[in-house]
Coordinates of C-alpha atoms and ligand atoms in Angstrom, one line a residue:
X22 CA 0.0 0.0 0.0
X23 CA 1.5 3.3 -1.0
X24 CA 1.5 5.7 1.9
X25 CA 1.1 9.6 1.5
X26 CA 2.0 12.8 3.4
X27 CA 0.6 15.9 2.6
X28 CA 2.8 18.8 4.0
X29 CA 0.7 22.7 4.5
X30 CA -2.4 20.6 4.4
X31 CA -4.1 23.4 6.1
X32 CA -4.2 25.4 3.6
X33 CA -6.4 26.8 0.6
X34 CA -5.6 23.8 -1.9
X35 CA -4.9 21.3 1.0
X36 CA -7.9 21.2 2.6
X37 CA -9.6 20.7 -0.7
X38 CA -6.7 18.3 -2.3
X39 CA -7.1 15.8 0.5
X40 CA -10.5 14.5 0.5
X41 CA -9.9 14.2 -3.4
X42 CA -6.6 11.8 -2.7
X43 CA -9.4 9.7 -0.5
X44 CA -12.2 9.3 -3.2
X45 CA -9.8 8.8 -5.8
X46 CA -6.9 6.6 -4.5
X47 CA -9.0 4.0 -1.4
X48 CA -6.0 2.0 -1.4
X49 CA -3.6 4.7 -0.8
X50 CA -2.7 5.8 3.1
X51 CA -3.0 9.6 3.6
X52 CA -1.5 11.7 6.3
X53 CA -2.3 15.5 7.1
X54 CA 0.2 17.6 7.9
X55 CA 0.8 21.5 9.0
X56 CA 2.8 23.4 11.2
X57 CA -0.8 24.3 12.7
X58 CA -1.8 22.5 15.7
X59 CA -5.2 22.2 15.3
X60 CA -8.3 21.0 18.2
X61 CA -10.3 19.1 15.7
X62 CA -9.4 17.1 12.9
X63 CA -11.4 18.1 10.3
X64 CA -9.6 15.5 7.7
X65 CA -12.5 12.7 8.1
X66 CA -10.4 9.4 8.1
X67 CA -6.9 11.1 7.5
X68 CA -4.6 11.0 10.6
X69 CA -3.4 14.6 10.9
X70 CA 0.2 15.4 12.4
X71 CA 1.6 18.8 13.3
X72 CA 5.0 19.2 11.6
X73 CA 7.2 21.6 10.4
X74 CA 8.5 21.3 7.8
X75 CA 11.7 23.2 8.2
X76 CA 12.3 20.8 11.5
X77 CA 14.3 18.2 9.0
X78 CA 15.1 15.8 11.4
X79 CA 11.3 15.4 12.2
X80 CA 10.3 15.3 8.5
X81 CA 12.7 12.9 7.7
X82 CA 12.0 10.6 11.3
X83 CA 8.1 10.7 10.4
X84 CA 8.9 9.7 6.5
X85 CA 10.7 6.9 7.5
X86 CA 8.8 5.6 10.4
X87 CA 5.4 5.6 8.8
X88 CA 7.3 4.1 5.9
X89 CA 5.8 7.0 3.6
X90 CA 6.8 7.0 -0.1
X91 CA 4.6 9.9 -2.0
X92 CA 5.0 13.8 -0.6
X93 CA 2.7 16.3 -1.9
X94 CA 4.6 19.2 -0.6
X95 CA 2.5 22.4 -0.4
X96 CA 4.0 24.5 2.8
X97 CA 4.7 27.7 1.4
X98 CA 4.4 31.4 1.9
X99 CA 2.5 33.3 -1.0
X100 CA 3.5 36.2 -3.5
X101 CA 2.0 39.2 -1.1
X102 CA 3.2 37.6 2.2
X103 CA 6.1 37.0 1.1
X104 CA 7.4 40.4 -0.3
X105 CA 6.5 41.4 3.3
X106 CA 8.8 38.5 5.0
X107 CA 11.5 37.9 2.1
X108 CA 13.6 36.2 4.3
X109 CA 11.3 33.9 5.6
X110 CA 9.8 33.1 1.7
X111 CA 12.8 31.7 0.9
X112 CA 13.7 30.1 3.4
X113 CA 10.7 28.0 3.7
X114 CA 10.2 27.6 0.1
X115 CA 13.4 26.6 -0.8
X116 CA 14.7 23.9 2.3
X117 CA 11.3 22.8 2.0
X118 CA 11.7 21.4 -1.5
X119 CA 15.3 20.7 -1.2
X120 CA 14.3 18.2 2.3
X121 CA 12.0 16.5 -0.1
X122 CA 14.2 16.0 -3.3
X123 CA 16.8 14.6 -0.9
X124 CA 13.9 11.7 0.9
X125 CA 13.5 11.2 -3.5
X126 CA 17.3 11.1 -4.4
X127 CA 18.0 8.3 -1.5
X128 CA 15.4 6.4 -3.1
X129 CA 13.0 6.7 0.3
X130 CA 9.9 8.9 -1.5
X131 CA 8.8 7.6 -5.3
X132 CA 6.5 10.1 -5.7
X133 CA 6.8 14.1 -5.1
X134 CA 4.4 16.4 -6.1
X135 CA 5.3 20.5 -5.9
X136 CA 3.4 23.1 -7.2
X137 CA 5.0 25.9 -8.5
X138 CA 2.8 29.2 -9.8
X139 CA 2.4 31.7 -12.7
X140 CA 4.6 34.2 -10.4
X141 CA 7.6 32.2 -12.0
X142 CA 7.0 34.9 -15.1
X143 CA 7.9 38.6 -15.5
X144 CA 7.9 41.6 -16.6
X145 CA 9.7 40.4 -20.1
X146 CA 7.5 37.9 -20.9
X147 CA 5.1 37.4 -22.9
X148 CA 2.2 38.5 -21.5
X149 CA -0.7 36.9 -23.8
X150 CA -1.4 33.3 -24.3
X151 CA 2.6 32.8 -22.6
X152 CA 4.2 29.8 -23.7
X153 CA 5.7 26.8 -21.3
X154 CA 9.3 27.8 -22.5
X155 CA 10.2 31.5 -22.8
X156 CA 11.8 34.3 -21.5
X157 CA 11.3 34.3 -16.9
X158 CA 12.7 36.6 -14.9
X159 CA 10.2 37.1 -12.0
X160 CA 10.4 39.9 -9.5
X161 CA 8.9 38.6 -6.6
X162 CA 10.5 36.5 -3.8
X163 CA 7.9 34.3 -4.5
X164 CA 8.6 34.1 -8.2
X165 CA 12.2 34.0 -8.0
X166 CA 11.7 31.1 -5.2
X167 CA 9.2 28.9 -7.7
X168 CA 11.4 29.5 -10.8
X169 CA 14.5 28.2 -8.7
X170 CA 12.3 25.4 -6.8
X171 CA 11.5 24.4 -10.6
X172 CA 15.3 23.9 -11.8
X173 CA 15.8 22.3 -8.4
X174 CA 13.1 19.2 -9.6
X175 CA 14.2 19.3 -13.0
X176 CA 17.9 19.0 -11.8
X177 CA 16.8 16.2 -9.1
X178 CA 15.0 14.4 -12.3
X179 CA 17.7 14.6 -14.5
X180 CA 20.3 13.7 -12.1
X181 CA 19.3 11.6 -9.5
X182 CA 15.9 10.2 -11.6
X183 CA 13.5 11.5 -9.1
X184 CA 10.2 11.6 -10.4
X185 CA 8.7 14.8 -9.0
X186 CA 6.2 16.3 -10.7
X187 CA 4.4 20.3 -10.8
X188 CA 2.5 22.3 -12.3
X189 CA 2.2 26.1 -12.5
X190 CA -1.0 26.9 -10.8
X191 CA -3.1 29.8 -11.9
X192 CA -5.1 32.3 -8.8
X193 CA -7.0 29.9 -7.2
X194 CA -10.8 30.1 -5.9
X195 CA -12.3 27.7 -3.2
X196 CA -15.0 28.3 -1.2
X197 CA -13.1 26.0 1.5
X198 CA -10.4 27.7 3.1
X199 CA -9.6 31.2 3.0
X200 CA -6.4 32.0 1.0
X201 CA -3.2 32.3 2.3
X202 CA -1.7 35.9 0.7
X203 CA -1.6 35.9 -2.3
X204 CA -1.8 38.4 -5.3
X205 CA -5.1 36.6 -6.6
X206 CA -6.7 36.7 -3.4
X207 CA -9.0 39.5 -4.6
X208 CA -11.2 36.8 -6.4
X209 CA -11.7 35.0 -3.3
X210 CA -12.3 37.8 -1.3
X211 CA -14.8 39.7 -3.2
X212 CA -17.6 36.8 -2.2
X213 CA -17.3 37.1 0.9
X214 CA -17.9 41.0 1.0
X215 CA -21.2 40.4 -2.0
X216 CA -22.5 37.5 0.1
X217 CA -22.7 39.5 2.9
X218 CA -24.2 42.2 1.1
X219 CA -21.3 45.0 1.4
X220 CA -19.7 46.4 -1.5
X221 CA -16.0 45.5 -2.3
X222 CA -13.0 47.9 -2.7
X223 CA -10.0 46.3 -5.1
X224 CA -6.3 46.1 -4.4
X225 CA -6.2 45.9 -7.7
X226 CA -7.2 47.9 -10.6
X227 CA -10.0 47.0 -12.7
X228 CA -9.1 45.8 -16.4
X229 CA -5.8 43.6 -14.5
X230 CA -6.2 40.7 -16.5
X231 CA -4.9 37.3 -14.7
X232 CA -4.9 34.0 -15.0
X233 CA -7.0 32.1 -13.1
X234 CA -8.7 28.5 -12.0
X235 CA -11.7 27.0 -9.7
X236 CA -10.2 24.6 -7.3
X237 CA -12.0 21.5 -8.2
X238 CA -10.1 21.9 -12.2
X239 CA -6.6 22.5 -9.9
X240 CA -7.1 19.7 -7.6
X241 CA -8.5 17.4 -10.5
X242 CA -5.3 18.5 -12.8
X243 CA -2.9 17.4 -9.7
X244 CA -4.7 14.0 -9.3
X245 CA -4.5 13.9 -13.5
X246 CA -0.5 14.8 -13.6
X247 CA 0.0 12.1 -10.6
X248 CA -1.7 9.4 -12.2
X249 CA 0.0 9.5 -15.8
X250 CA 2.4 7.3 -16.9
X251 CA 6.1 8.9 -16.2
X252 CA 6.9 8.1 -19.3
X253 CA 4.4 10.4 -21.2
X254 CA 6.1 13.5 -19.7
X255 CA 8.8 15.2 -20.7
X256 CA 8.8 18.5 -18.8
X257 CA 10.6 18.2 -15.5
X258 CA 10.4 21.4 -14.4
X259 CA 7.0 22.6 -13.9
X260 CA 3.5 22.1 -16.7
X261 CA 1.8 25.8 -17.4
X262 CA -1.3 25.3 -16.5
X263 CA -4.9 27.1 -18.1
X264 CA -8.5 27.7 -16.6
X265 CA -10.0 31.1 -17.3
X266 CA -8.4 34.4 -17.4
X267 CA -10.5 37.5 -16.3
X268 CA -10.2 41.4 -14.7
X269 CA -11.6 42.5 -11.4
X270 CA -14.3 44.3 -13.4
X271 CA -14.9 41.0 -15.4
X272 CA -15.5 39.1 -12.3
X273 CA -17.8 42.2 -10.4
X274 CA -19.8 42.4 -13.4
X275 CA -20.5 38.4 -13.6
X276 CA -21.6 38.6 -9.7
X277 CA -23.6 41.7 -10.5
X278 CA -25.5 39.8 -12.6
X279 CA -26.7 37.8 -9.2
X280 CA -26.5 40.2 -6.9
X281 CA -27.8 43.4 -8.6
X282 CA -26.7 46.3 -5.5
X283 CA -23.3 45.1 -5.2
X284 CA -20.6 47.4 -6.1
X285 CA -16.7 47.8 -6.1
X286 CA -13.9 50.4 -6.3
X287 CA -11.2 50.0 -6.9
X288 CA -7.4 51.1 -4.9
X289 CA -5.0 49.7 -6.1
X290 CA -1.6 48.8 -3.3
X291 CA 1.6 46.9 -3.2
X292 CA -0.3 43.6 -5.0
X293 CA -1.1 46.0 -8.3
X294 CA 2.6 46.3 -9.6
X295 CA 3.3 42.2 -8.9
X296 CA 0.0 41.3 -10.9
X297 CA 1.3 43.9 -13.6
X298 CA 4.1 41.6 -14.0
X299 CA 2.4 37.8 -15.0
X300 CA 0.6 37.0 -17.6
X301 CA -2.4 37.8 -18.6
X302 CA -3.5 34.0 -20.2
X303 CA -1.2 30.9 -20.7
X304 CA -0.5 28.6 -22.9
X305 CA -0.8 25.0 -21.3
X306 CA -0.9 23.6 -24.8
X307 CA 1.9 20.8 -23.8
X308 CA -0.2 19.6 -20.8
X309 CA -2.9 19.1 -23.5
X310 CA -0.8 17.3 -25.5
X311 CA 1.1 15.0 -23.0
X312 CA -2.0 14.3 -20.1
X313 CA -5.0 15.6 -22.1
X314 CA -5.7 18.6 -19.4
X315 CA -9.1 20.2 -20.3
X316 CA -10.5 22.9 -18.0
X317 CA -13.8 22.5 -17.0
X318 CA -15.4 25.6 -15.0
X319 CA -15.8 28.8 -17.0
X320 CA -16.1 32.0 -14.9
X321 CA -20.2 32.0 -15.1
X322 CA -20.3 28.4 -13.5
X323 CA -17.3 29.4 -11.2
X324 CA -19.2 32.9 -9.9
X325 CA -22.3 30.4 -9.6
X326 CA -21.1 27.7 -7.6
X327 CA -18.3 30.3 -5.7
X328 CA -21.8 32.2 -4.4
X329 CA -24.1 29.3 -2.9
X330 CA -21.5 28.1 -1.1
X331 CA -18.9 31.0 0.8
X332 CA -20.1 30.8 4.3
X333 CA -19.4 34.9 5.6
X334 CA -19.0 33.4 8.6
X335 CA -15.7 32.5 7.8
X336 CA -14.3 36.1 6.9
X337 CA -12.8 37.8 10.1
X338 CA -13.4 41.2 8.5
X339 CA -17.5 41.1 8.6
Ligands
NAD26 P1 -1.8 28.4 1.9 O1 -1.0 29.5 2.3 O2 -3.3 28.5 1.9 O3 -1.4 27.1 2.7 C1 -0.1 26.8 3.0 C2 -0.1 25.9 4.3 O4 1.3 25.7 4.6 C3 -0.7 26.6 5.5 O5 -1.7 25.8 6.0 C4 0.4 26.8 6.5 O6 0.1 26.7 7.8 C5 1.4 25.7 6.0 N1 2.7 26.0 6.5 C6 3.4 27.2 6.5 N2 4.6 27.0 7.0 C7 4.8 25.7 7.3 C8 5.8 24.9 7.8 N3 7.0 25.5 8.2 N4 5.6 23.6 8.0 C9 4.5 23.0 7.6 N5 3.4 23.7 7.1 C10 3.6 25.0 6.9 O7 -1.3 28.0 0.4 P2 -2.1 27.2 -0.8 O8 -2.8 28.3 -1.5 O9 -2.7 26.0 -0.2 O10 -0.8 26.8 -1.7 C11 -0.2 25.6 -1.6 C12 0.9 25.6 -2.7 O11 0.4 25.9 -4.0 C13 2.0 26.6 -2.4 O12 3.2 26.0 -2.8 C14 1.7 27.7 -3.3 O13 2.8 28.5 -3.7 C15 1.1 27.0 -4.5 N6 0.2 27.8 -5.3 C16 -1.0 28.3 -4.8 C17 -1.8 29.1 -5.6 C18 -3.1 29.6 -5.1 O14 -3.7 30.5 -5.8 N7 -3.6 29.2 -3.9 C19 -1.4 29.4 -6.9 C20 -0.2 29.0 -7.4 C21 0.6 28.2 -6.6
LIG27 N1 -2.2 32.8 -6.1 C1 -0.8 32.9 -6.0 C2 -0.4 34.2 -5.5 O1 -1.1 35.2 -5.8 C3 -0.1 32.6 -7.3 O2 0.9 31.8 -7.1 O3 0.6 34.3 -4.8

């Protein structure tokens, strides 16, 4: 029986990402794990462990002991939070990774997952439709620690045969789990604030054009990637990844359509100038080609689903 750890299950994808890993894979072992401590487990049938996952010698005693062999690694700090803490972005970003690609280098883990992000472009690229190889250089701490966490697994891959696997996740929107700081949090946030009948102001401007993806498409393109045949890939370093790009204004307009008195303004902070530099739509045309990726929520089914189901209770703002 294949036994899996999930590291920063806590968070936005995490929370969502493990009951997946249940339905799909019954005859796989799951463990939660977070620096959190946490009263109630909330994973129904997943033992949940509080671990950091800087503490190596922890990691590595708990991998071996429980005899696990498949990490989804998804500890990190976000674009927003981490240009406040650079330091600390890196840090955890980086050793986190590099802990893991060792376990898969001595041959203990089989599988690794790691998702990198769209903050691995820049300024210089491409902005429209941007293609899985082309010109990086991100300005973020974030960015810079995705695009080296990428050459790390395609290094590990080519050198030491580790299959780890990633993909360059859009914004993500869950109803969930709040999210964790991030430039693209604004699309999370802003149904909370319509639900609960308020009108929104934007830290970004309207016609910012990013890419973006409902959770159940992420979590159901990670389950995809894992499942396929080695063999079939060929990119080591990270898959771009598609679901639908749209603008603040986009997005108020579609939930307008529901909720006729909301509004939004927009002010624009710190987040404004690291959204100016991704993309505006990507290109996953060789996860197409390799796994047969096809999004399926557009942003009217997204908005839909995205406002029968926030609970307002959960924001700590209303
Ligand atoms: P999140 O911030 O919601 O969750 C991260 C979790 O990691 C939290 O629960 C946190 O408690 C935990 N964590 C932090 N420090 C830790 C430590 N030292 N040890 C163990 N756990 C620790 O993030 P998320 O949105 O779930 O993102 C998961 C991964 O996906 C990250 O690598 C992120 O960069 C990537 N990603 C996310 C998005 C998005 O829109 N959510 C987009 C692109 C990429
Ligand atoms: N949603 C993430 C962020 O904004 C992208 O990686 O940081």
């Amino acid at each position: 029986m294949n036994k899996v750890l999930v590291i920063g299950s806590c968070g936005q994808i995490g929370t969502e990402l493990i009951p997946e890993l249940c339905r799909v894979f019954p005859d796989k072992e799951i463990f939660a794990s977070d620096i959190k401590v946490i009263e109630n487990n909330f994973f129904t049938g997943v033992p949940y462990v509080q671990l950091d996952v800087l503490d190596k010698a922890s990691l590595r005693n708990f991998i071996l002991n429980k005899k696990i062999d498949e990490v989804y690694l998804l500890a990190a700090i976000l674009s927003a939070t981490g240009e406040k803490n650079p330091e600390l972005a890196w840090k955890l970003n980086m050793e986190s990774l590099l802990s893991i690609l060792d376990l898969g280098k001595e041959g203990v883990l089989k599988k690794i997952y790691w998702p990198s992000s769209i903050a691995v472009f820049g300024p210089n690229t491409p902005k429209i439709k941007t293609p899985q190889f082309t010109i990086m250089e991100p300005n973020t701490v974030y960015g810079i620690s995705k695009l080296a966490g990428e050459r790390w697994c395609a290094y590990y891959h080519e050198k030491f045969g580790v299959d780890v696997r990633s993909l360059r996740y859009p914004g993500l929107i869950s109803y969930g789990s709040l999210p964790g700081g991030g430039t693209t949090d604004y699309a999370v946030d802003i149904f909370y604030q319509a639900k609960a009948n308020l009108n929104y102001t934007c830290f970004l401007e309207e016609n910012t054009s990013l890419p973006m993806m409902y959770m159940k498409d992420a979590v159901r393109a990670t389950i995809e990637l894992m499942k396929t045949d080695r063999k079939k890939l060929s990119v080591h370093s990270s898959y771009n990844l598609a679901g639908i790009s749209f603008t603040p204004k986009d997005l108020f307009l579609e939930i307008k359509k529901h909720i006729p008195t909301f509004e939004i303004q927009y002010k624009a902070d710190f987040r404004q100038q690291i959204a100016d530099s991704w993309p505006d739509s990507i290109d996953d045309s060789y996860s197409v080609k390799e796994w047969f990726w096809k999004e399926e929520f557009t942003l009217e089914k997204m908005v839909k689903i995205m406002l029968e189901n926030v609970d307002i209770k959960k924001m700590s703002n209303i």
